[in-house]
Amino acid sequence: MSDISQSHINNKVGPVMRQGDLANAVAEAAEIDNPGKAITVEDKLAYLRIQTDGEMFLQRQTIEEMLGRPFSMNELEVDLASFAGRIDTKADYVRFHHALVL
Amino acid sequence: MALLGRLDWYNLARTTNWTPGSVTEDELFPPDMSGSMGIPLSKWESYDEPYKQTYPEYVKVQREKDAGAYSVKAALERSEIYEKADPGWQAVLKLHYGAFPRAEYSASTAEARMARFGKAPGMRNMATMGMLDEMRHAQLQLYFPHELCPKDRQFDWAHKSGDTNHWAIVAARHLFDDMMVTRGASEVALGLTFAFETGFTNMQFLGLAADAAEVGDWSFSNMISSIQTDESRHAQIGGPLVAILLENGKKEEAQRIVDMMIWRAWRLFSAVTGAAMDYFTPVADRKMSFKEFMLEWIVSQFERALLDLGLDKPWYWDQLVADLDHASHAMQMGFWFWRPIMWWNNPAGVTAEDRAWLEEKYPGWSESFGTVWDVITDNLLEGKKERTYPETLPMLCNMCQLPIASVPGPAWKVRDFPLEYKGRSYHFCSEGCQWCFEQEPERYAGHLSLIDRFLAGHIQPPNLEGALNYMSLAPGEIGDDAHNYAWVETIRAARQKAAA
């Protein structure tokens, strides 16, 4: 880990979800809602770290489709254990982003 | 009539500032309690919390979280996870439950301070829910270990610890009282919600949840990660505050509090989380080291977030990163060596498999910490257990209250950072701890470390018996080797096999 002093220089954003159905739905929604962007999913057994560079959107409707049941955006909090970047919470989507791009 | 969506009325509903008519602004929001730094009420209106939550939504979501945590516990109740767990994992649970539940009530007090004295309406709304979150955390973490009390008396410490002068609790309380209980709303928001909760609680409540899942303790894993979903929301109280402080020329003050609390949290977590991740969790289930979790959570995520808010990397950051190589090992060695003054049975964590893992994760471990464990191992193999017990007490730091330690071996370079202040000698483990003291010396100068209390004659008789009494460690609670030295026999068998 010789790069530890440089590891903070990144623009990764996205949710860290507790494992379960919602985490899997969010990982799928991240792919669909951010076309053309590379989404990485790190599985730490207890949680999934779902990330991309710069900005990530998660649409309520996409998560609802992935879950196959009604979903309101603030239910995300039930399993949203942490996140990289800043969060904007809206009725129909959440957005992760940075104010300062490194 | 069409109903408005929540976001259409949220800002209006929580805009609860008014111009006081019967009292002055400073009487309504005393500067010490608010931490308002001379910034007038009107400037706080622009506080824009990223997590907009109303109380009915909060209740619905929290109900769902609790249903999840308690139902997983109930479903697994008969699976005897605890009884079947390795004694190393049992030590993780005892350390966690002794260290955190009572501190959650202090965190609730801190949130209550922001809920009442925060000058920003959005802060008050978020902190009202944060206050309830922290009560939930205390109650979950007292309820879960309660069922373990009949199985193992050391779990009594989950509730009892907070009322004792146990050395580790004195250390935890010194930090938590400083960060949560005795500061104004702005300092609480900077220190507790930003530095501590967007940073370090992820280590203990998500990093350790990953270890718990590997061990198969889904009840604990699920419960602590559920706690972190609350933190994830109310930790966002600090961010918009930083924006207001920066806009009003208070960057230096914000940076100072953040720097102090990151350093203080780092010291405590290097002991509690460090030893749990690098030694207590059984080696077969240890996927990531403490250092790797620190890299994921504190460097890549938290340090990045710090820069995003317009703050700077703390001045001591390179030192903190360098300390990642040894802090957990030094603390673990102290935990095991002074095992009679712990409320848990401490694993040694130095079987052949453990040593190989430690050398892989921390190259150079065998030549430094390994050489000390060689001596301990040889003494045990030769039946000289008495030589593996301490005859003196460790020198404790007058800031973090943890032992002053460093890396053993040829490059032994333990260093004391001494300071004379108003005729009294203080000793610190690091430049960081000394710096914290010097920021507000009058705040800390009156505190006596456990060693200071010994020297002042507060602990009688001044020996182990007196110390155990003072720390409320009853017979049946005091610690010993977690595996009852079975690991020594494994090493003996391996050596005999090699010799034959």
Coordinates of C-alpha atoms in Angstrom, one line a residue, chain B residues 92-328:
Chain B
V92 CA -14.9 -8.7 20.2
L93 CA -18.5 -8.6 21.5
K94 CA -17.4 -8.0 25.1
L95 CA -15.1 -5.1 24.1
H96 CA -17.7 -3.6 21.8
Y97 CA -20.6 -3.8 24.3
G98 CA -18.5 -2.5 27.2
A99 CA -17.2 0.4 25.2
F100 CA -20.2 1.8 23.2
P101 CA -23.8 1.5 24.5
R102 CA -23.5 3.9 27.4
A103 CA -21.6 6.4 25.2
E104 CA -24.7 6.4 22.9
Y105 CA -26.6 8.2 25.7
S106 CA -23.9 10.9 25.7
A107 CA -24.3 11.1 21.9
S108 CA -28.0 11.6 22.5
T109 CA -27.3 14.5 24.8
A110 CA -25.0 16.0 22.1
E111 CA -27.8 15.8 19.5
A112 CA -30.2 17.3 22.0
R113 CA -27.8 20.3 22.4
M114 CA -28.0 20.8 18.6
A115 CA -31.7 20.3 18.6
R116 CA -32.2 23.1 21.1
F117 CA -29.2 25.5 20.7
G118 CA -28.3 25.1 17.0
K119 CA -29.0 28.5 15.3
A120 CA -29.8 26.8 12.0
P121 CA -33.4 25.6 11.7
G122 CA -32.3 22.6 9.5
M123 CA -29.8 21.6 12.1
R124 CA -32.4 21.5 14.8
N125 CA -34.7 19.4 12.7
M126 CA -32.0 16.8 11.8
A127 CA -30.7 16.8 15.4
T128 CA -34.1 16.1 16.8
M129 CA -34.1 12.8 14.9
G130 CA -30.5 12.3 15.7
M131 CA -31.3 12.5 19.4
L132 CA -33.8 9.7 19.0
D133 CA -31.4 7.7 16.8
E134 CA -28.8 7.7 19.6
M135 CA -31.4 6.4 22.1
R136 CA -32.1 3.6 19.7
H137 CA -28.4 2.8 19.6
A138 CA -28.1 2.7 23.3
Q139 CA -31.2 0.5 23.7
L140 CA -30.3 -2.0 20.9
Q141 CA -26.8 -2.4 22.3
L142 CA -28.0 -2.9 25.8
Y143 CA -30.8 -5.3 24.8
F144 CA -28.6 -7.6 22.6
P145 CA -25.9 -8.3 25.2
H146 CA -28.5 -8.6 28.0
E147 CA -29.4 -12.1 26.9
L148 CA -25.7 -13.1 27.1
C149 CA -25.3 -12.1 30.8
P150 CA -26.4 -15.5 32.1
K151 CA -24.0 -17.2 29.8
D152 CA -21.0 -15.1 30.7
R153 CA -20.7 -12.6 33.5
Q154 CA -18.3 -10.3 31.6
F155 CA -21.3 -9.1 29.6
D156 CA -22.4 -7.3 32.7
W157 CA -20.0 -4.6 31.6
A158 CA -22.3 -3.6 28.7
H159 CA -24.3 -1.6 31.2
K160 CA -22.0 -1.4 34.2
S161 CA -18.9 0.0 32.4
G162 CA -20.3 3.6 32.2
D163 CA -20.4 3.9 36.0
T164 CA -16.9 2.7 36.7
N165 CA -13.4 4.1 36.7
H166 CA -12.0 1.3 34.6
W167 CA -9.0 2.6 32.8
A168 CA -10.4 2.0 29.3
I169 CA -13.7 3.6 30.2
V170 CA -11.8 6.6 31.6
A171 CA -10.1 6.8 28.2
A172 CA -13.4 6.5 26.3
R173 CA -15.2 9.0 28.6
H174 CA -12.4 11.5 28.3
L175 CA -13.0 11.6 24.5
F176 CA -16.8 11.3 24.5
D177 CA -17.3 13.9 27.3
D178 CA -15.0 16.2 25.4
M179 CA -16.6 15.7 22.0
M180 CA -20.3 15.2 22.9
V181 CA -21.2 16.3 26.4
T182 CA -19.4 19.6 27.1
R183 CA -19.4 21.6 23.9
G184 CA -21.7 24.0 22.1
A185 CA -23.9 22.9 19.1
S186 CA -21.5 24.0 16.4
E187 CA -18.5 22.1 18.0
V188 CA -20.7 19.0 18.5
A189 CA -21.7 19.2 14.8
L190 CA -18.1 19.5 13.7
G191 CA -16.5 17.0 16.1
L192 CA -19.2 14.4 16.6
T193 CA -21.3 14.4 13.5
F194 CA -18.6 15.3 10.9
A195 CA -15.2 14.0 12.3
F196 CA -16.5 11.1 14.2
E197 CA -19.7 9.9 12.4
T198 CA -18.8 10.4 8.8
G199 CA -15.4 9.1 9.6
F200 CA -14.6 6.7 12.4
T201 CA -17.9 5.1 13.3
N202 CA -17.8 3.5 9.9
M203 CA -14.8 1.5 11.1
Q204 CA -16.5 0.0 14.1
F205 CA -20.1 -0.3 12.7
L206 CA -19.5 -1.3 9.1
G207 CA -15.9 -2.6 8.9
L208 CA -16.5 -4.7 11.9
A209 CA -19.9 -5.8 10.5
A210 CA -18.0 -7.3 7.6
D211 CA -15.8 -9.2 10.0
A212 CA -18.9 -10.3 11.9
A213 CA -20.5 -11.6 8.7
E214 CA -17.4 -13.6 7.9
V215 CA -17.6 -15.1 11.4
G216 CA -21.3 -15.9 10.8
D217 CA -22.5 -13.6 13.6
W218 CA -25.3 -12.2 11.5
S219 CA -27.3 -11.0 14.4
F220 CA -24.5 -8.6 15.5
S221 CA -23.5 -7.7 12.0
N222 CA -27.0 -6.8 11.0
M223 CA -27.6 -4.8 14.2
I224 CA -24.5 -2.7 14.1
S225 CA -24.8 -1.9 10.4
S226 CA -28.4 -0.9 11.0
I227 CA -27.1 1.6 13.6
Q228 CA -24.8 3.0 10.9
T229 CA -27.8 3.8 8.6
D230 CA -29.0 6.3 11.3
E231 CA -25.4 7.7 11.5
S232 CA -25.3 8.0 7.7
R233 CA -28.3 10.4 7.9
H234 CA -27.6 12.5 11.0
A235 CA -23.8 12.7 10.3
Q236 CA -24.8 15.1 7.5
I237 CA -25.5 17.7 10.1
G238 CA -21.9 18.9 10.0
G239 CA -21.4 19.4 6.3
P240 CA -23.8 22.4 5.8
L241 CA -22.5 23.9 9.0
V242 CA -19.0 24.0 7.5
A243 CA -20.3 25.9 4.5
I244 CA -21.8 28.6 6.8
L245 CA -18.6 28.8 8.9
L246 CA -16.5 29.2 5.8
E247 CA -18.8 31.8 4.3
N248 CA -18.4 33.8 7.6
G249 CA -14.7 33.6 7.9
K250 CA -14.5 30.9 10.5
K251 CA -12.5 28.3 8.7
E252 CA -9.7 28.3 11.2
E253 CA -12.1 27.6 14.1
A254 CA -13.8 24.8 12.1
Q255 CA -10.5 23.2 11.1
R256 CA -9.2 23.3 14.7
I257 CA -12.2 21.4 16.1
V258 CA -12.2 18.9 13.2
D259 CA -8.4 18.3 13.6
M260 CA -8.7 17.8 17.3
M261 CA -11.5 15.3 17.1
I262 CA -10.1 13.3 14.2
W263 CA -6.9 12.8 16.2
R264 CA -8.8 11.9 19.3
A265 CA -11.1 9.5 17.6
W266 CA -8.1 7.9 15.8
R267 CA -6.3 7.2 19.1
L268 CA -9.4 5.5 20.6
F269 CA -10.2 3.5 17.5
S270 CA -6.7 2.3 17.0
A271 CA -7.1 0.5 20.4
V272 CA -10.7 -0.8 20.2
T273 CA -11.2 -1.4 16.5
G274 CA -7.5 -2.1 15.7
A275 CA -7.1 -5.0 18.1
A276 CA -10.6 -6.4 17.3
M277 CA -9.8 -6.5 13.5
D278 CA -6.2 -7.6 13.6
Y279 CA -6.2 -10.0 16.5
F280 CA -9.6 -10.8 18.1
T281 CA -11.4 -11.8 14.9
P282 CA -10.4 -15.4 14.2
V283 CA -7.7 -15.4 11.5
A284 CA -9.6 -17.6 9.1
D285 CA -12.4 -15.0 9.0
R286 CA -10.1 -12.0 8.8
K287 CA -10.4 -10.8 5.2
M288 CA -9.1 -7.2 5.7
S289 CA -6.7 -5.7 8.2
F290 CA -7.4 -2.7 10.3
K291 CA -5.0 -0.8 8.1
E292 CA -6.9 -1.8 5.0
F293 CA -10.2 -0.8 6.5
M294 CA -8.7 2.5 7.5
L295 CA -7.6 3.0 3.9
E296 CA -11.1 2.2 2.6
W297 CA -13.0 4.3 5.1
I298 CA -10.8 7.0 6.5
V299 CA -8.3 7.8 3.7
S300 CA -10.2 7.1 0.5
Q301 CA -13.7 8.2 1.7
F302 CA -13.4 10.4 4.8
E303 CA -10.2 12.4 3.9
R304 CA -11.8 13.0 0.5
A305 CA -15.0 14.3 2.0
L306 CA -13.0 16.7 4.2
L307 CA -11.4 18.3 1.2
D308 CA -14.8 18.5 -0.6
L309 CA -16.1 20.6 2.2
G310 CA -13.3 23.1 1.7
L311 CA -11.3 22.0 4.8
D312 CA -7.7 21.0 4.7
K313 CA -5.9 17.8 5.5
P314 CA -5.0 17.9 9.2
W315 CA -1.5 19.0 9.9
Y316 CA -0.6 15.6 11.4
W317 CA -2.0 13.4 8.6
D318 CA 1.3 11.9 7.5
Q319 CA 2.0 10.9 11.1
L320 CA -1.4 9.3 11.4
V321 CA -0.8 7.3 8.1
A322 CA 2.6 6.2 9.4
D323 CA 1.0 5.1 12.7
L324 CA -1.3 2.7 10.8
D325 CA 1.6 0.2 10.6
H326 CA 1.9 -0.2 14.3
A327 CA -0.8 1.3 16.5
S328 CA -3.1 -1.8 16.6

